[in-house]
């Protein structure tokens, strides 16, 4: 991976420099200009008594609006640009770059959680994290903050993915960027749905995303897998809470659908009462699933156990994760049953080592999601749940398992390589399908791959198959 794309996939902290002089609003303009010159900076930030950024003054402001027009003793607060637009240090760099491009900004302050300056992004240094084609893509991603704009952002993701791949970013990191963009859209849809409710929520809530979104491994066209953890509701307010959250959940799922996330055919969405509960009810549900081990419980667990918070307080999700770990320790038969179900998804290799053909017609098209990614993801999930690993991403789970000695360093590297290769083959095939006007799916034309690529993919699937067999044996007592 090259340096520039690696920086791009990081946070604003990776590209920021120390903040420029920070001055109170009553500072004379002449003093601000002198401070800017002395610090060899092209801007100064205006801060209030608590150190929070409330405005900015740049060289261009001085040249265009202040020089020869404003008395030197004029207070900075009278000529600053306010309010100041900034980002937090942990903001994704792609989003910061997109914001600078869309608004034609030369400077973007980096602020802490209280709005105090901790750094500054400068246009040229920040743009160095991305190629020219990538910069052009970012304006498409920074669309208007409405459902139509969100849908355009979703549509632009295929171009972004292609550009990132061409710039040398690993496919596993590309789907991570796509997943973060999708989470941003989820949060924006929550904010818009809240604004239209007309009254604040009667209890706090946390939006959960599950499945591929929960793992941070979304491809280009994920559907919705989400739910809500509601704050405790007294019995006498049960009807009131439901009366607020039912229309809110319906509106939220509709907004996400309008933004390009299709409704889940299985109904795994916040508008379904099964996926909208208090923390206590979620705990009871997880306990019930692990105790009964019905087909529905196994199916729901396979989706839900990859949950992570997307919006709202993270505490309830962490508490639910801790409860799930205890429930699975108390009932290991659930993971054994889940392992037996997941074992039905074998890798896409024939008995003779060739690629399985999953579509009638000429050539060989192999469903690498069903017979490559799913066996790997589900096996890693099973082992992570068995060992109490809280992470949800496949690579993060492998890292945690290796750190505790549950997976060898060699197996970790082999499985991470297999994950990256399978993801790349799937993502490139989806992009090629879209370029040809076809619907993007999970069937990869394995016959069209170059011989070295076929050999590498075959080795990757063999590694997944071996790991899957070992995991199933460990959890079921099989051999």
Tab-separated table of C-alpha atoms in Angstrom:
chain	number	residue	atom	x	y	z
A	1	UNK	CA	0.000	0.000	0.000
A	2	UNK	CA	1.391	3.430	-0.836
A	3	UNK	CA	1.786	6.224	1.692
A	4	UNK	CA	-0.820	8.571	0.289
A	5	UNK	CA	-3.796	6.196	0.229
A	6	UNK	CA	-2.835	4.860	3.675
A	7	UNK	CA	-3.031	8.391	5.056
A	8	UNK	CA	-6.308	9.005	3.284
A	9	UNK	CA	-7.975	6.056	4.995
A	10	UNK	CA	-6.952	7.407	8.408
A	11	UNK	CA	-8.308	10.296	10.458
A	12	UNK	CA	-7.880	14.066	10.418
A	13	UNK	CA	-5.239	13.634	13.120
A	14	UNK	CA	-2.963	11.964	10.529
A	15	UNK	CA	-2.782	15.102	8.371
A	16	UNK	CA	-3.179	17.930	10.881
A	17	UNK	CA	-0.439	20.327	11.944
A	18	UNK	CA	-0.310	22.327	15.214
A	19	UNK	CA	-2.986	25.022	15.448
A	20	UNK	CA	-2.193	28.607	14.455
A	21	UNK	CA	-2.220	31.426	17.034
A	22	UNK	CA	-5.442	31.391	19.048
A	23	UNK	CA	-6.567	34.852	20.136
A	24	UNK	CA	-9.563	36.345	22.004
A	25	UNK	CA	-12.128	38.303	19.986
A	26	UNK	CA	-11.107	41.673	21.467
A	27	UNK	CA	-7.585	41.365	20.014
A	28	UNK	CA	-6.855	44.291	17.644
A	29	UNK	CA	-6.591	43.263	13.999
A	30	UNK	CA	-3.051	44.687	13.779
A	31	UNK	CA	-1.949	42.440	16.641
A	32	UNK	CA	-3.592	39.400	15.012
A	33	UNK	CA	-1.780	40.094	11.732
A	34	UNK	CA	1.510	40.429	13.584
A	35	UNK	CA	0.912	37.150	15.435
A	36	UNK	CA	0.129	35.434	12.138
A	37	UNK	CA	3.356	36.734	10.592
A	38	UNK	CA	5.479	35.854	13.610
A	39	UNK	CA	4.162	32.282	13.644
A	40	UNK	CA	4.572	32.016	9.861
A	41	UNK	CA	0.967	30.901	9.637
A	42	UNK	CA	-1.706	31.794	7.108
A	43	UNK	CA	-4.511	32.095	9.664
A	44	UNK	CA	-5.400	32.778	13.273
A	45	UNK	CA	-8.249	31.261	15.247
A	46	UNK	CA	-10.538	33.291	17.478
A	47	UNK	CA	-11.398	31.592	20.763
A	48	UNK	CA	-13.747	32.423	23.630
A	49	UNK	CA	-12.899	32.473	27.332
A	50	UNK	CA	-13.134	28.648	27.490
A	51	UNK	CA	-10.747	28.235	24.575
A	52	UNK	CA	-13.457	27.182	22.098
A	53	UNK	CA	-13.052	28.215	18.474
A	54	UNK	CA	-15.638	30.811	17.498
A	55	UNK	CA	-14.102	32.279	14.348
A	56	UNK	CA	-11.183	32.338	11.957
A	57	UNK	CA	-9.189	35.025	10.135
A	58	UNK	CA	-7.050	34.050	7.119
A	59	UNK	CA	-4.548	35.761	4.835
A	60	UNK	CA	-7.194	35.896	2.135
A	61	UNK	CA	-9.584	37.648	4.539
A	62	UNK	CA	-6.901	40.259	5.205
A	63	UNK	CA	-6.147	40.769	1.518
A	64	UNK	CA	-9.765	40.891	0.370
A	65	UNK	CA	-11.722	42.437	3.238
A	66	UNK	CA	-9.425	44.134	5.734
A	67	UNK	CA	-6.293	45.665	4.216
A	68	UNK	CA	-6.641	49.453	3.727
A	69	UNK	CA	-10.303	49.264	4.798
A	70	UNK	CA	-10.212	48.460	8.510
A	71	UNK	CA	-8.562	50.421	11.301
A	72	UNK	CA	-5.691	48.563	12.990
A	73	UNK	CA	-7.404	48.775	16.368
A	74	UNK	CA	-10.586	47.055	15.107
A	75	UNK	CA	-11.317	44.047	17.319
A	76	UNK	CA	-10.784	40.663	15.755
A	77	UNK	CA	-14.362	39.658	16.585
A	78	UNK	CA	-15.674	42.291	14.189
A	79	UNK	CA	-13.855	40.930	11.132
A	80	UNK	CA	-13.536	37.190	11.757
A	81	UNK	CA	-15.442	34.582	9.759
A	82	UNK	CA	-17.960	32.939	12.064
A	83	UNK	CA	-19.123	30.431	12.974
A	84	UNK	CA	-15.987	28.444	12.390
A	85	UNK	CA	-16.308	25.162	10.478
A	86	UNK	CA	-14.131	22.437	11.961
A	87	UNK	CA	-13.719	18.692	12.369
A	88	UNK	CA	-12.776	16.514	15.301
A	89	UNK	CA	-9.389	14.805	15.315
A	90	UNK	CA	-10.925	11.355	14.850
A	91	UNK	CA	-13.010	12.457	11.854
A	92	UNK	CA	-12.260	10.312	8.812
A	93	UNK	CA	-9.790	12.103	6.582
A	94	UNK	CA	-11.836	11.376	3.452
A	95	UNK	CA	-14.708	13.352	4.971
A	96	UNK	CA	-12.488	16.259	5.978
A	97	UNK	CA	-10.984	16.442	2.490
A	98	UNK	CA	-14.437	16.260	0.935
A	99	UNK	CA	-15.648	19.113	3.129
A	100	UNK	CA	-12.681	21.279	2.186
A	101	UNK	CA	-13.203	20.559	-1.517
A	102	UNK	CA	-16.943	21.188	-1.439
A	103	UNK	CA	-16.656	24.504	0.414
A	104	UNK	CA	-13.405	25.579	-1.270
A	105	UNK	CA	-11.645	25.918	2.084
A	106	UNK	CA	-7.910	26.509	2.481
A	107	UNK	CA	-7.979	25.898	6.237
A	108	UNK	CA	-10.036	23.545	8.392
A	109	UNK	CA	-9.543	23.668	12.176
A	110	UNK	CA	-9.313	20.378	14.063
A	111	UNK	CA	-11.230	20.628	17.337
A	112	UNK	CA	-11.567	18.504	20.448
A	113	UNK	CA	-14.901	17.352	21.847
A	114	UNK	CA	-15.430	20.751	23.527
A	115	UNK	CA	-14.695	22.746	20.385
A	116	UNK	CA	-11.162	23.788	21.368
A	117	UNK	CA	-8.480	23.871	18.634
A	118	UNK	CA	-5.980	20.997	18.669
A	119	UNK	CA	-4.670	21.303	15.113
A	120	UNK	CA	-5.243	22.625	11.621
A	121	UNK	CA	-5.686	21.030	8.211
A	122	UNK	CA	-4.152	22.989	5.348
A	123	UNK	CA	-5.441	22.394	1.856
A	124	UNK	CA	-2.262	21.440	0.038
A	125	UNK	CA	-0.831	19.210	2.772
A	126	UNK	CA	-4.169	17.500	3.294
A	127	UNK	CA	-4.788	16.978	-0.401
A	128	UNK	CA	-1.418	15.233	-0.577
A	129	UNK	CA	-3.164	12.286	1.086
A	130	UNK	CA	-5.132	11.642	-2.083
A	131	UNK	CA	-4.646	11.476	-5.837
A	132	UNK	CA	-6.195	13.930	-8.258
A	133	UNK	CA	-8.901	11.474	-9.338
A	134	UNK	CA	-9.689	10.753	-5.716
A	135	UNK	CA	-10.093	14.447	-4.955
A	136	UNK	CA	-12.622	14.744	-7.761
A	137	UNK	CA	-14.596	11.859	-6.274
A	138	UNK	CA	-14.802	13.502	-2.864
A	139	UNK	CA	-17.022	16.324	-4.034
A	140	UNK	CA	-19.570	13.739	-5.140
A	141	UNK	CA	-19.432	12.174	-1.690
A	142	UNK	CA	-19.988	15.460	0.131
A	143	UNK	CA	-23.522	15.828	-1.205
A	144	UNK	CA	-26.383	17.776	0.327
A	145	UNK	CA	-27.630	16.633	3.713
A	146	UNK	CA	-30.933	15.180	2.593
A	147	UNK	CA	-32.068	11.752	1.436
A	148	UNK	CA	-31.536	12.620	-2.231
A	149	UNK	CA	-28.028	13.813	-1.419
A	150	UNK	CA	-27.371	10.683	0.618
A	151	UNK	CA	-28.489	8.568	-2.338
A	152	UNK	CA	-26.030	10.429	-4.585
A	153	UNK	CA	-23.310	9.772	-2.030
A	154	UNK	CA	-24.169	6.072	-2.084
A	155	UNK	CA	-24.114	6.061	-5.886
A	156	UNK	CA	-20.686	7.721	-5.901
A	157	UNK	CA	-19.188	4.956	-3.781
A	158	UNK	CA	-18.485	2.700	-6.739
A	159	UNK	CA	-16.320	5.414	-8.301
A	160	UNK	CA	-14.585	5.986	-4.994
A	161	UNK	CA	-13.932	2.261	-4.587
A	162	UNK	CA	-12.444	2.005	-8.077
A	163	UNK	CA	-10.234	5.042	-7.490
A	164	UNK	CA	-8.984	3.776	-4.154
A	165	UNK	CA	-8.192	0.358	-5.601
A	166	UNK	CA	-6.327	1.961	-8.496
A	167	UNK	CA	-4.404	4.122	-6.006
A	168	UNK	CA	-3.168	1.018	-4.203
A	169	UNK	CA	-5.512	0.879	-1.230
A	170	UNK	CA	-6.182	-2.702	-0.122
A	171	UNK	CA	-9.716	-3.885	-0.898
A	172	UNK	CA	-10.309	-4.706	2.776
A	173	UNK	CA	-9.564	-1.061	3.606
A	174	UNK	CA	-11.771	0.135	0.736
A	175	UNK	CA	-14.847	-1.634	2.109
A	176	UNK	CA	-13.924	-0.163	5.493
A	177	UNK	CA	-14.100	3.336	3.992
A	178	UNK	CA	-17.414	2.476	2.302
A	179	UNK	CA	-18.747	1.216	5.639
A	180	UNK	CA	-17.759	4.439	7.421
A	181	UNK	CA	-19.478	6.526	4.745
A	182	UNK	CA	-22.576	4.394	5.232
A	183	UNK	CA	-22.467	4.950	8.998
A	184	UNK	CA	-22.255	8.705	8.411
A	185	UNK	CA	-25.398	8.474	6.297
A	186	UNK	CA	-27.141	6.462	9.026
A	187	UNK	CA	-26.303	9.139	11.595
A	188	UNK	CA	-27.514	11.901	9.290
A	189	UNK	CA	-30.795	10.047	8.701
A	190	UNK	CA	-31.243	9.694	12.460
A	191	UNK	CA	-30.698	13.442	12.895
A	192	UNK	CA	-33.223	14.294	10.188
A	193	UNK	CA	-35.786	11.853	11.551
A	194	UNK	CA	-35.355	13.359	15.027
A	195	UNK	CA	-35.791	16.879	13.694
A	196	UNK	CA	-39.097	15.944	12.068
A	197	UNK	CA	-40.573	14.266	15.158
A	198	UNK	CA	-41.517	17.577	16.737
A	199	UNK	CA	-40.634	16.425	20.243
A	200	UNK	CA	-37.536	14.900	21.824
A	201	UNK	CA	-37.431	11.130	22.433
A	202	UNK	CA	-39.065	10.165	25.727
A	203	UNK	CA	-36.059	7.952	26.584
A	204	UNK	CA	-32.496	7.814	25.228
A	205	UNK	CA	-31.722	5.325	22.470
A	206	UNK	CA	-28.785	3.736	20.666
A	207	UNK	CA	-28.908	2.786	17.004
A	208	UNK	CA	-27.302	-0.599	16.351
A	209	UNK	CA	-26.094	-1.799	12.967
A	210	UNK	CA	-25.604	-5.514	12.406
A	211	UNK	CA	-24.400	-7.945	9.756
A	212	UNK	CA	-21.773	-6.554	7.379
A	213	UNK	CA	-22.397	-3.003	8.646
A	214	UNK	CA	-21.690	-4.148	12.188
A	215	UNK	CA	-18.416	-5.689	11.022
A	216	UNK	CA	-17.461	-2.594	8.992
A	217	UNK	CA	-17.288	-4.777	5.891
A	218	UNK	CA	-20.046	-3.464	3.645
A	219	UNK	CA	-19.766	-3.834	-0.101
A	220	UNK	CA	-21.413	-1.428	-2.547
A	221	UNK	CA	-25.075	-2.322	-2.112
A	222	UNK	CA	-25.853	-3.451	1.458
A	223	UNK	CA	-29.396	-3.672	2.715
A	224	UNK	CA	-30.534	-2.580	6.158
A	225	UNK	CA	-29.698	-4.560	9.298
A	226	UNK	CA	-30.393	-2.320	12.280
A	227	UNK	CA	-32.115	-2.058	15.617
A	228	UNK	CA	-32.590	0.210	18.617
A	229	UNK	CA	-31.671	-0.138	22.269
A	230	UNK	CA	-34.154	2.009	24.160
A	231	UNK	CA	-33.660	3.517	27.578
A	232	UNK	CA	-35.628	2.039	30.471
A	233	UNK	CA	-39.313	2.887	30.337
A	234	UNK	CA	-41.532	2.727	33.428
A	235	UNK	CA	-44.626	0.577	33.070
A	236	UNK	CA	-46.879	3.610	33.214
A	237	UNK	CA	-44.999	5.176	30.246
A	238	UNK	CA	-44.815	2.080	28.067
A	239	UNK	CA	-47.532	3.264	25.692
A	240	UNK	CA	-46.066	6.768	25.522
A	241	UNK	CA	-42.611	5.487	24.610
A	242	UNK	CA	-43.988	3.156	21.953
A	243	UNK	CA	-46.170	5.921	20.532
A	244	UNK	CA	-43.014	7.972	19.908
A	245	UNK	CA	-40.633	5.271	18.695
A	246	UNK	CA	-42.992	3.452	16.322
A	247	UNK	CA	-43.332	6.385	13.880
A	248	UNK	CA	-39.702	7.380	14.443
A	249	UNK	CA	-38.474	3.905	13.506
A	250	UNK	CA	-40.744	3.734	10.468
A	251	UNK	CA	-39.478	7.130	9.329
A	252	UNK	CA	-35.830	6.199	9.942
A	253	UNK	CA	-36.014	2.993	7.915
A	254	UNK	CA	-37.853	4.807	5.126
A	255	UNK	CA	-35.182	7.519	5.040
A	256	UNK	CA	-32.424	4.923	4.868
A	257	UNK	CA	-34.272	3.211	2.016
A	258	UNK	CA	-34.531	6.545	0.181
A	259	UNK	CA	-30.787	7.007	0.754
A	260	UNK	CA	-30.086	3.726	-1.040
A	261	UNK	CA	-30.143	1.085	1.716
A	262	UNK	CA	-32.824	-1.369	0.656
A	263	UNK	CA	-35.251	-2.638	3.258
A	264	UNK	CA	-34.175	-5.923	4.804
A	265	UNK	CA	-36.271	-8.770	3.396
A	266	UNK	CA	-35.981	-10.563	6.717
A	267	UNK	CA	-37.301	-7.574	8.635
A	268	UNK	CA	-34.104	-6.963	10.632
A	269	UNK	CA	-34.866	-3.274	11.114
A	270	UNK	CA	-35.741	-0.893	13.913
A	271	UNK	CA	-39.360	-0.635	12.789
A	272	UNK	CA	-39.807	-4.310	13.726
A	273	UNK	CA	-40.514	-4.595	17.503
A	274	UNK	CA	-38.229	-7.644	17.636
A	275	UNK	CA	-35.296	-5.336	16.918
A	276	UNK	CA	-36.455	-2.381	19.054
A	277	UNK	CA	-36.159	-3.089	22.781
A	278	UNK	CA	-34.833	-1.813	26.055
A	279	UNK	CA	-31.453	-3.082	27.167
A	280	UNK	CA	-33.114	-5.455	29.612
A	281	UNK	CA	-35.355	-6.844	26.883
A	282	UNK	CA	-32.372	-7.298	24.551
A	283	UNK	CA	-30.573	-9.252	27.271
A	284	UNK	CA	-33.613	-11.461	27.786
A	285	UNK	CA	-33.859	-12.008	24.022
A	286	UNK	CA	-30.209	-13.046	23.722
A	287	UNK	CA	-30.566	-15.369	26.707
A	288	UNK	CA	-33.661	-16.928	25.168
A	289	UNK	CA	-31.957	-17.467	21.814
A	290	UNK	CA	-28.935	-19.138	23.368
A	291	UNK	CA	-31.160	-21.383	25.494
A	292	UNK	CA	-33.586	-22.556	22.815
A	293	UNK	CA	-31.275	-22.923	19.800
A	294	UNK	CA	-34.214	-22.927	17.360
A	295	UNK	CA	-33.537	-22.361	13.636
A	296	UNK	CA	-34.839	-18.803	14.003
A	297	UNK	CA	-32.592	-18.176	17.020
A	298	UNK	CA	-29.560	-19.434	15.103
A	299	UNK	CA	-30.413	-17.277	12.093
A	300	UNK	CA	-31.016	-14.165	14.180
A	301	UNK	CA	-27.869	-14.759	16.208
A	302	UNK	CA	-25.804	-15.069	13.047
A	303	UNK	CA	-26.930	-11.551	12.098
A	304	UNK	CA	-27.323	-9.832	15.450
A	305	UNK	CA	-24.122	-10.898	17.167
A	306	UNK	CA	-22.076	-8.649	14.877
A	307	UNK	CA	-23.841	-5.599	16.319
A	308	UNK	CA	-22.095	-2.311	17.057
A	309	UNK	CA	-23.408	1.144	17.985
A	310	UNK	CA	-23.781	3.612	15.128
A	311	UNK	CA	-25.492	6.513	16.868
A	312	UNK	CA	-26.280	7.411	20.466
A	313	UNK	CA	-24.554	6.312	23.651
A	314	UNK	CA	-22.147	3.403	23.202
A	315	UNK	CA	-22.521	2.210	26.799
A	316	UNK	CA	-25.693	0.121	26.324
A	317	UNK	CA	-24.129	-1.720	23.374
A	318	UNK	CA	-21.022	-2.502	25.427
A	319	UNK	CA	-23.191	-3.805	28.268
A	320	UNK	CA	-25.173	-5.950	25.840
A	321	UNK	CA	-21.909	-7.343	24.427
A	322	UNK	CA	-20.757	-8.286	27.934
A	323	UNK	CA	-24.086	-9.995	28.615
A	324	UNK	CA	-23.863	-11.953	25.367
A	325	UNK	CA	-20.388	-13.205	26.286
A	326	UNK	CA	-21.664	-14.489	29.639
A	327	UNK	CA	-24.715	-16.092	28.020
A	328	UNK	CA	-22.565	-17.974	25.511
A	329	UNK	CA	-20.181	-19.162	28.227
A	330	UNK	CA	-23.160	-20.497	30.159
A	331	UNK	CA	-24.618	-22.227	27.088
A	332	UNK	CA	-21.796	-23.481	24.840
A	333	UNK	CA	-24.292	-25.711	23.015
A	334	UNK	CA	-25.560	-22.641	21.167
A	335	UNK	CA	-22.191	-21.987	19.521
A	336	UNK	CA	-21.905	-25.688	18.727
A	337	UNK	CA	-25.295	-25.569	16.988
A	338	UNK	CA	-24.321	-22.367	15.181
A	339	UNK	CA	-21.053	-23.983	14.071
A	340	UNK	CA	-22.953	-26.968	12.671
A	341	UNK	CA	-25.189	-24.604	10.687
A	342	UNK	CA	-22.300	-22.495	9.396
A	343	UNK	CA	-20.445	-25.646	8.330
A	344	UNK	CA	-23.104	-26.144	5.653
A	345	UNK	CA	-21.500	-23.269	3.733
A	346	UNK	CA	-18.457	-24.951	2.221
A	347	UNK	CA	-15.802	-23.157	0.184
A	348	UNK	CA	-16.212	-22.912	-3.582
A	349	UNK	CA	-13.785	-25.649	-4.585
A	350	UNK	CA	-14.640	-28.979	-6.185
A	351	UNK	CA	-13.341	-32.331	-4.966
A	352	UNK	CA	-10.542	-32.070	-7.547
A	353	UNK	CA	-9.554	-28.559	-6.458
A	354	UNK	CA	-11.228	-26.626	-9.255
A	355	UNK	CA	-13.593	-23.719	-8.721
A	356	UNK	CA	-17.233	-24.541	-8.213
A	357	UNK	CA	-19.577	-23.289	-10.924
A	358	UNK	CA	-22.566	-21.620	-9.259
A	359	UNK	CA	-24.292	-20.324	-12.393
A	360	UNK	CA	-25.482	-22.213	-15.479
A	361	UNK	CA	-23.939	-21.176	-18.779
A	362	UNK	CA	-20.492	-20.781	-20.276
A	363	UNK	CA	-17.479	-20.153	-18.070
A	364	UNK	CA	-17.171	-20.612	-14.334
A	365	UNK	CA	-18.749	-18.077	-11.985
A	366	UNK	CA	-18.286	-18.818	-8.322
A	367	UNK	CA	-20.341	-17.215	-5.548
A	368	UNK	CA	-17.448	-15.974	-3.420
A	369	UNK	CA	-19.736	-14.521	-0.780
A	370	UNK	CA	-21.590	-17.774	-0.123
A	371	UNK	CA	-18.619	-20.067	-0.618
A	372	UNK	CA	-15.663	-17.919	0.365
A	373	UNK	CA	-16.390	-14.913	2.519
A	374	UNK	CA	-19.187	-16.416	4.633
A	375	UNK	CA	-17.259	-19.530	5.716
A	376	UNK	CA	-14.355	-17.317	6.764
A	377	UNK	CA	-16.380	-14.566	8.452
A	378	UNK	CA	-18.655	-17.009	10.288
A	379	UNK	CA	-15.761	-19.187	11.495
A	380	UNK	CA	-13.860	-16.170	12.819
A	381	UNK	CA	-17.063	-14.914	14.449
A	382	UNK	CA	-17.647	-18.267	16.167
A	383	UNK	CA	-14.138	-18.397	17.565
A	384	UNK	CA	-14.310	-14.750	18.671
A	385	UNK	CA	-17.621	-15.291	20.466
A	386	UNK	CA	-16.261	-18.452	22.066
A	387	UNK	CA	-13.251	-16.571	23.452
A	388	UNK	CA	-15.121	-13.425	24.512
A	389	UNK	CA	-13.629	-11.104	21.880
A	390	UNK	CA	-15.608	-7.853	21.752
A	391	UNK	CA	-14.445	-6.684	18.309
A	392	UNK	CA	-16.791	-7.274	15.389
A	393	UNK	CA	-14.611	-6.774	12.290
A	394	UNK	CA	-13.082	-9.940	10.865
A	395	UNK	CA	-9.514	-8.625	10.826
A	396	UNK	CA	-9.896	-7.060	14.277
A	397	UNK	CA	-11.219	-10.357	15.609
A	398	UNK	CA	-8.260	-12.241	14.123
A	399	UNK	CA	-5.856	-9.756	15.703
A	400	UNK	CA	-7.515	-10.162	19.109
A	401	UNK	CA	-7.579	-13.959	18.827
A	402	UNK	CA	-3.893	-14.004	17.899
A	403	UNK	CA	-3.042	-11.673	20.793
A	404	UNK	CA	-4.618	-14.074	23.288
A	405	UNK	CA	-3.054	-17.120	21.647
A	406	UNK	CA	-6.287	-18.611	20.315
A	407	UNK	CA	-5.016	-18.322	16.725
A	408	UNK	CA	-1.383	-18.704	15.712
A	409	UNK	CA	0.479	-15.831	14.114
A	410	UNK	CA	0.831	-17.870	10.930
A	411	UNK	CA	-2.877	-18.656	10.759
A	412	UNK	CA	-3.712	-15.019	11.386
A	413	UNK	CA	-1.554	-13.892	8.456
A	414	UNK	CA	-2.931	-16.595	6.172
A	415	UNK	CA	-6.538	-15.791	7.040
A	416	UNK	CA	-6.051	-12.034	6.768
A	417	UNK	CA	-4.483	-12.579	3.344
A	418	UNK	CA	-7.366	-14.853	2.347
A	419	UNK	CA	-9.895	-12.283	3.547
A	420	UNK	CA	-8.200	-9.507	1.592
A	421	UNK	CA	-7.942	-11.575	-1.583
A	422	UNK	CA	-11.566	-12.768	-1.506
A	423	UNK	CA	-12.794	-9.246	-0.823
A	424	UNK	CA	-10.709	-7.853	-3.675
A	425	UNK	CA	-11.973	-10.414	-6.170
A	426	UNK	CA	-15.584	-9.722	-5.140
A	427	UNK	CA	-15.215	-5.948	-5.174
A	428	UNK	CA	-13.447	-5.832	-8.549
A	429	UNK	CA	-16.075	-8.137	-10.049
A	430	UNK	CA	-18.868	-5.904	-8.749
A	431	UNK	CA	-17.180	-2.843	-10.237
A	432	UNK	CA	-16.670	-4.616	-13.572
A	433	UNK	CA	-20.321	-5.689	-13.605
A	434	UNK	CA	-21.451	-2.115	-12.971
A	435	UNK	CA	-19.184	-0.815	-15.725
A	436	UNK	CA	-20.915	-3.204	-18.130
A	437	UNK	CA	-24.368	-2.113	-17.035
A	438	UNK	CA	-25.008	-5.319	-15.106
A	439	UNK	CA	-26.354	-5.768	-11.606
A	440	UNK	CA	-23.513	-6.124	-9.123
A	441	UNK	CA	-23.627	-9.426	-7.336
A	442	UNK	CA	-21.404	-11.991	-5.663
A	443	UNK	CA	-20.614	-14.251	-8.636
A	444	UNK	CA	-16.958	-13.935	-9.624
A	445	UNK	CA	-15.783	-15.044	-13.057
A	446	UNK	CA	-13.017	-17.295	-11.750
A	447	UNK	CA	-12.384	-18.726	-15.237
A	448	UNK	CA	-11.376	-15.279	-16.496
A	449	UNK	CA	-8.712	-14.773	-13.814
A	450	UNK	CA	-5.063	-14.946	-14.768
A	451	UNK	CA	-3.372	-18.202	-13.816
A	452	UNK	CA	-1.429	-16.723	-10.843
A	453	UNK	CA	-4.628	-15.090	-9.564
A	454	UNK	CA	-6.532	-18.365	-9.808
A	455	UNK	CA	-3.765	-20.140	-7.916
A	456	UNK	CA	-3.734	-17.481	-5.169
A	457	UNK	CA	-7.522	-17.602	-4.819
A	458	UNK	CA	-7.464	-21.395	-4.690
A	459	UNK	CA	-4.877	-21.291	-1.894
A	460	UNK	CA	-6.963	-18.719	-0.030
A	461	UNK	CA	-10.075	-20.889	-0.177
A	462	UNK	CA	-8.076	-23.907	0.994
A	463	UNK	CA	-6.886	-21.907	4.015
A	464	UNK	CA	-10.482	-20.911	4.779
A	465	UNK	CA	-11.661	-24.507	4.450
A	466	UNK	CA	-8.977	-25.776	6.814
A	467	UNK	CA	-9.768	-23.086	9.385
A	468	UNK	CA	-13.497	-23.731	9.108
A	469	UNK	CA	-13.057	-27.453	9.733
A	470	UNK	CA	-10.821	-26.825	12.743
A	471	UNK	CA	-13.247	-24.294	14.226
A	472	UNK	CA	-16.268	-26.544	13.795
A	473	UNK	CA	-14.370	-29.456	15.335
A	474	UNK	CA	-13.288	-27.335	18.306
A	475	UNK	CA	-16.818	-26.148	19.046
A	476	UNK	CA	-18.754	-29.348	18.319
A	477	UNK	CA	-16.295	-31.938	19.561
A	478	UNK	CA	-16.056	-33.395	16.048
A	479	UNK	CA	-12.920	-34.529	14.283
